[in-house]
Amino acid sequence: MAVRCLITAGPTREFFDPVRFISNPSSGKMGYALAAAARSAGWTVDLVSGPVSLPEPAGVMLYPVVTAEEMSRQTDALFGPCDVLLMCAAVSDWRPASRQPSKLKKDGRGMTVELEPVPDILTALSARRRPDQVLVGFAAETEDVEANARAKLDRKGVDLVAANSVAGVEGAFGSEENTVTLVGREGFRRQLGPASKAEVARLLVAEVAARLAKR
Ligand code: C5P
């Protein structure tokens, strides 16, 4: 069966002037590992990536983006024909309410940047999903990892949530190793790892492939 997979990876950057932005420490490694694993499974892969310093995975269509707004537009354009969505990107939850056209000058005083919420890309996509698509959300939590991931299943309208603990310095951001708790409907729970991100990605793609085969 020909499978088309849309993957998002990396952080987004939300600017308040031409050279300053808020972001997060996502390295993109998990999303890129997923792209490689999906490719190895024989899937066609569209990878929408925020700014990362990783080599382009072979055999995938890479769509570089910077802001959540750009990621939203790009994923929106690619979602229709995809069978699988792996929404691994660490999309910024807030963005500056305005962006100054020229670089702000420092004047020795503090300043306040007003933030507004970023519309949730995954929730918008799942609202127009087909039942035969498999949608996977990701969750980086510092506490109550599984309970928070379960709450996200319904809130985001997805089939699976892959939850990482990012508590402490041993967390998932930037590291080579990962442990993911995969939660799904009807109490489904499976732990992937601890293992390399490549191995965790392989296991996750295999789980999604098994679900696709049943549809
Ligand atoms: O609610 P939370 O940000 O913890 O959910 C994380 C999941 O939602 C990830 O799959 C992430 O890619 C996605 N997300 C999104 N749009 C946002 C924020 C998060 O699609 N603005």
GROMACS .gro file of C-alpha atoms and ligand atoms in nm:
model
  236
    1MET     CA    1   0.000   0.000   0.000
    2ALA     CA    2   0.138   0.343  -0.097
    3VAL     CA    3   0.153   0.561   0.214
    4ARG     CA    4   0.198   0.938   0.213
    5CYS     CA    5   0.323   1.085   0.540
    6LEU     CA    6   0.339   1.448   0.652
    7ILE     CA    7   0.588   1.520   0.931
    8THR     CA    8   0.659   1.848   1.110
    9ALA     CA    9   0.984   1.898   1.300
   10GLY     CA   10   1.189   2.148   1.492
   11PRO     CA   11   1.098   2.473   1.665
   12THR     CA   12   0.931   2.783   1.525
   13ARG     CA   13   1.057   3.139   1.569
   14GLU     CA   14   0.824   3.424   1.654
   15PHE     CA   15   0.978   3.765   1.592
   16PHE     CA   16   0.915   4.095   1.768
   17ASP     CA   17   1.164   4.286   1.553
   18PRO     CA   18   1.369   4.183   1.247
   19VAL     CA   19   1.647   4.018   1.451
   20ARG     CA   20   1.481   3.906   1.777
   21PHE     CA   21   1.244   3.621   1.840
   22ILE     CA   22   1.111   3.381   2.100
   23SER     CA   23   1.159   3.009   2.039
   24ASN     CA   24   1.244   2.686   2.224
   25PRO     CA   25   1.535   2.439   2.232
   26SER     CA   26   1.385   2.178   1.997
   27SER     CA   27   1.669   2.030   1.788
   28GLY     CA   28   1.444   1.865   1.529
   29LYS     CA   29   1.621   1.532   1.585
   30MET     CA   30   1.305   1.333   1.667
   31GLY     CA   31   1.116   1.467   1.364
   32TYR     CA   32   1.412   1.401   1.132
   33ALA     CA   33   1.448   1.049   1.276
   34LEU     CA   34   1.078   0.996   1.203
   35ALA     CA   35   1.128   1.117   0.846
   36ALA     CA   36   1.414   0.869   0.796
   37ALA     CA   37   1.215   0.582   0.954
   38ALA     CA   38   0.907   0.661   0.744
   39ARG     CA   39   1.125   0.667   0.431
   40SER     CA   40   1.279   0.331   0.529
   41ALA     CA   41   0.927   0.191   0.562
   42GLY     CA   42   0.877   0.284   0.196
   43TRP     CA   43   0.649   0.581   0.265
   44THR     CA   44   0.647   0.905   0.066
   45VAL     CA   45   0.751   1.177   0.310
   46ASP     CA   46   0.681   1.551   0.321
   47LEU     CA   47   0.889   1.710   0.599
   48VAL     CA   48   0.792   2.060   0.713
   49SER     CA   49   1.078   2.183   0.927
   50GLY     CA   50   1.145   2.483   1.145
   51PRO     CA   51   1.505   2.614   1.170
   52VAL     CA   52   1.740   2.328   1.271
   53SER     CA   53   2.105   2.241   1.208
   54LEU     CA   54   2.056   1.892   1.073
   55PRO     CA   55   2.140   1.743   0.735
   56GLU     CA   56   1.845   1.699   0.500
   57PRO     CA   57   1.722   1.338   0.525
   58ALA     CA   58   1.761   1.152   0.196
   59GLY     CA   59   1.459   1.085  -0.019
   60VAL     CA   60   1.213   1.322   0.149
   61MET     CA   61   1.055   1.646   0.028
   62LEU     CA   62   1.178   1.915   0.267
   63TYR     CA   63   0.975   2.233   0.321
   64PRO     CA   64   1.171   2.478   0.539
   65VAL     CA   65   0.965   2.726   0.742
   66VAL     CA   66   1.046   2.972   1.020
   67THR     CA   67   0.731   3.093   1.193
   68ALA     CA   68   0.422   2.907   1.318
   69GLU     CA   69   0.222   3.100   1.061
   70GLU     CA   70   0.441   2.962   0.780
   71MET     CA   71   0.425   2.611   0.928
   72SER     CA   72   0.048   2.637   0.945
   73ARG     CA   73   0.017   2.742   0.581
   74GLN     CA   74   0.256   2.472   0.459
   75THR     CA   75   0.099   2.186   0.654
   76ASP     CA   76  -0.246   2.304   0.550
   77ALA     CA   77  -0.142   2.277   0.185
   78LEU     CA   78   0.004   1.926   0.229
   79PHE     CA   79  -0.251   1.768   0.467
   80GLY     CA   80  -0.528   1.668   0.222
   81PRO     CA   81  -0.352   1.382   0.041
   82CYS     CA   82  -0.158   1.249   0.340
   83ASP     CA   83  -0.243   0.918   0.511
   84VAL     CA   84  -0.035   0.989   0.821
   85LEU     CA   85   0.041   1.311   1.009
   86LEU     CA   86   0.324   1.308   1.263
   87MET     CA   87   0.302   1.651   1.424
   88CYS     CA   88   0.638   1.647   1.598
   89ALA     CA   89   0.726   2.019   1.572
   90ALA     CA   90   0.763   2.222   1.890
   91VAL     CA   91   0.535   2.499   1.766
   92SER     CA   92   0.555   2.811   1.977
   93ASP     CA   93   0.245   2.847   2.195
   94TRP     CA   94   0.271   3.227   2.206
   95ARG     CA   95   0.401   3.491   1.972
   96PRO     CA   96   0.462   3.864   2.005
   97ALA     CA   97   0.137   4.049   1.938
   98SER     CA   98   0.324   4.285   1.704
   99ARG     CA   99   0.649   4.288   1.506
  100GLN     CA  100   0.841   4.613   1.481
  101PRO     CA  101   0.959   4.683   1.125
  102SER     CA  102   1.307   4.799   1.238
  103LYS     CA  103   1.549   4.681   1.507
  104LEU     CA  104   1.452   4.809   1.851
  105LYS     CA  105   1.719   5.030   2.010
  106LYS     CA  106   1.830   4.952   2.364
  107ASP     CA  107   1.808   5.242   2.602
  108GLY     CA  108   1.924   5.086   2.926
  109ARG     CA  109   1.566   5.031   3.042
  110GLY     CA  110   1.355   4.718   3.059
  111MET     CA  111   1.075   4.649   2.818
  112THR     CA  112   0.760   4.442   2.794
  113VAL     CA  113   0.668   4.227   2.497
  114GLU     CA  114   0.300   4.143   2.472
  115LEU     CA  115   0.237   3.785   2.364
  116GLU     CA  116  -0.071   3.641   2.196
  117PRO     CA  117  -0.161   3.272   2.161
  118VAL     CA  118  -0.059   3.092   1.842
  119PRO     CA  119  -0.357   2.909   1.687
  120ASP     CA  120  -0.312   2.532   1.729
  121ILE     CA  121  -0.210   2.385   1.392
  122LEU     CA  122  -0.290   2.025   1.486
  123THR     CA  123  -0.639   2.106   1.615
  124ALA     CA  124  -0.718   2.294   1.293
  125LEU     CA  125  -0.597   2.003   1.077
  126SER     CA  126  -0.781   1.735   1.277
  127ALA     CA  127  -1.106   1.933   1.241
  128ARG     CA  128  -1.096   1.848   0.870
  129ARG     CA  129  -0.944   1.501   0.892
  130ARG     CA  130  -1.072   1.192   0.716
  131PRO     CA  131  -1.139   0.890   0.941
  132ASP     CA  132  -0.887   0.680   0.747
  133GLN     CA  133  -0.599   0.918   0.824
  134VAL     CA  134  -0.377   0.841   1.125
  135LEU     CA  135  -0.290   1.153   1.325
  136VAL     CA  136  -0.020   1.158   1.589
  137GLY     CA  137   0.039   1.451   1.823
  138PHE     CA  138   0.342   1.497   2.044
  139ALA     CA  139   0.358   1.620   2.399
  140ALA     CA  140   0.655   1.750   2.591
  141GLU     CA  141   0.559   1.755   2.957
  142THR     CA  142   0.744   1.827   3.276
  143GLU     CA  143   0.484   1.658   3.500
  144ASP     CA  144   0.190   1.412   3.485
  145VAL     CA  145   0.318   1.305   3.143
  146GLU     CA  146   0.061   1.032   3.071
  147ALA     CA  147  -0.246   1.212   3.209
  148ASN     CA  148  -0.163   1.526   3.012
  149ALA     CA  149  -0.106   1.320   2.697
  150ARG     CA  150  -0.445   1.147   2.738
  151ALA     CA  151  -0.622   1.481   2.774
  152LYS     CA  152  -0.460   1.585   2.445
  153LEU     CA  153  -0.609   1.289   2.251
  154ASP     CA  154  -0.958   1.439   2.263
  155ARG     CA  155  -0.861   1.803   2.273
  156LYS     CA  156  -0.657   1.771   1.952
  157GLY     CA  157  -0.870   1.503   1.782
  158VAL     CA  158  -0.578   1.266   1.721
  159ASP     CA  159  -0.537   0.886   1.729
  160LEU     CA  160  -0.215   0.876   1.925
  161VAL     CA  161  -0.014   1.110   2.143
  162ALA     CA  162   0.358   1.047   2.181
  163ALA     CA  163   0.460   1.192   2.515
  164ASN     CA  164   0.812   1.287   2.617
  165SER     CA  165   0.924   1.388   2.960
  166VAL     CA  166   1.130   1.704   2.933
  167ALA     CA  167   1.181   1.731   3.309
  168GLY     CA  168   1.536   1.811   3.412
  169VAL     CA  169   1.853   1.805   3.207
  170GLU     CA  170   1.794   1.444   3.098
  171GLY     CA  171   1.484   1.544   2.902
  172ALA     CA  172   1.419   1.483   2.533
  173PHE     CA  173   1.521   1.823   2.394
  174GLY     CA  174   1.841   1.792   2.191
  175SER     CA  175   1.942   1.453   2.327
  176GLU     CA  176   2.026   1.146   2.118
  177GLU     CA  177   1.818   0.908   2.332
  178ASN     CA  178   1.449   0.918   2.401
  179THR     CA  179   1.172   0.742   2.589
  180VAL     CA  180   0.824   0.795   2.454
  181THR     CA  181   0.496   0.695   2.613
  182LEU     CA  182   0.248   0.637   2.333
  183VAL     CA  183  -0.115   0.670   2.440
  184GLY     CA  184  -0.425   0.605   2.232
  185ARG     CA  185  -0.799   0.544   2.249
  186GLU     CA  186  -0.951   0.280   2.478
  187GLY     CA  187  -0.664   0.298   2.724
  188PHE     CA  188  -0.397   0.202   2.471
  189ARG     CA  189  -0.051   0.256   2.617
  190ARG     CA  190   0.290   0.151   2.491
  191GLN     CA  191   0.633   0.264   2.599
  192LEU     CA  192   0.891   0.309   2.322
  193GLY     CA  193   1.249   0.305   2.447
  194PRO     CA  194   1.460   0.413   2.621
  195ALA     CA  195   1.646   0.387   2.292
  196SER     CA  196   1.807   0.601   2.027
  197LYS     CA  197   1.572   0.847   1.858
  198ALA     CA  198   1.620   0.639   1.539
  199GLU     CA  199   1.493   0.325   1.714
  200VAL     CA  200   1.204   0.508   1.886
  201ALA     CA  201   1.111   0.649   1.543
  202ARG     CA  202   1.121   0.301   1.386
  203LEU     CA  203   0.889   0.163   1.657
  204LEU     CA  204   0.648   0.454   1.622
  205VAL     CA  205   0.631   0.418   1.242
  206ALA     CA  206   0.569   0.041   1.284
  207GLU     CA  207   0.280   0.112   1.525
  208VAL     CA  208   0.124   0.357   1.279
  209ALA     CA  209   0.175   0.109   0.991
  210ALA     CA  210  -0.012  -0.160   1.189
  211ARG     CA  211  -0.302   0.083   1.241
  212LEU     CA  212  -0.309   0.180   0.872
  213ALA     CA  213  -0.327  -0.188   0.778
  214LYS     CA  214  -0.649  -0.224   0.982
  215ARG     CA  215  -0.827   0.067   0.808
  216C5P     O1  216  -0.074   2.159   2.362
  216C5P     P1  217   0.069   2.123   2.332
  216C5P     O2  218   0.147   2.237   2.272
  216C5P     O3  219   0.140   2.057   2.444
  216C5P     O4  220   0.055   2.011   2.218
  216C5P     C1  221   0.165   1.966   2.146
  216C5P     C2  222   0.119   1.913   2.012
  216C5P     O5  223   0.042   2.013   1.944
  216C5P     C3  224   0.234   1.882   1.920
  216C5P     O6  225   0.196   1.778   1.833
  216C5P     C4  226   0.252   2.015   1.848
  216C5P     O7  227   0.318   1.996   1.724
  216C5P     C5  228   0.111   2.061   1.831
  216C5P     N1  229   0.094   2.208   1.829
  216C5P     C6  230   0.036   2.268   1.718
  216C5P     N2  231   0.018   2.406   1.714
  216C5P     C7  232   0.052   2.481   1.820
  216C5P     C8  233   0.109   2.421   1.935
  216C5P     C9  234   0.127   2.285   1.937
  216C5P     O8  235   0.005   2.198   1.622
  216C5P     N3  236   0.033   2.613   1.811
   0.00000   0.00000   0.00000
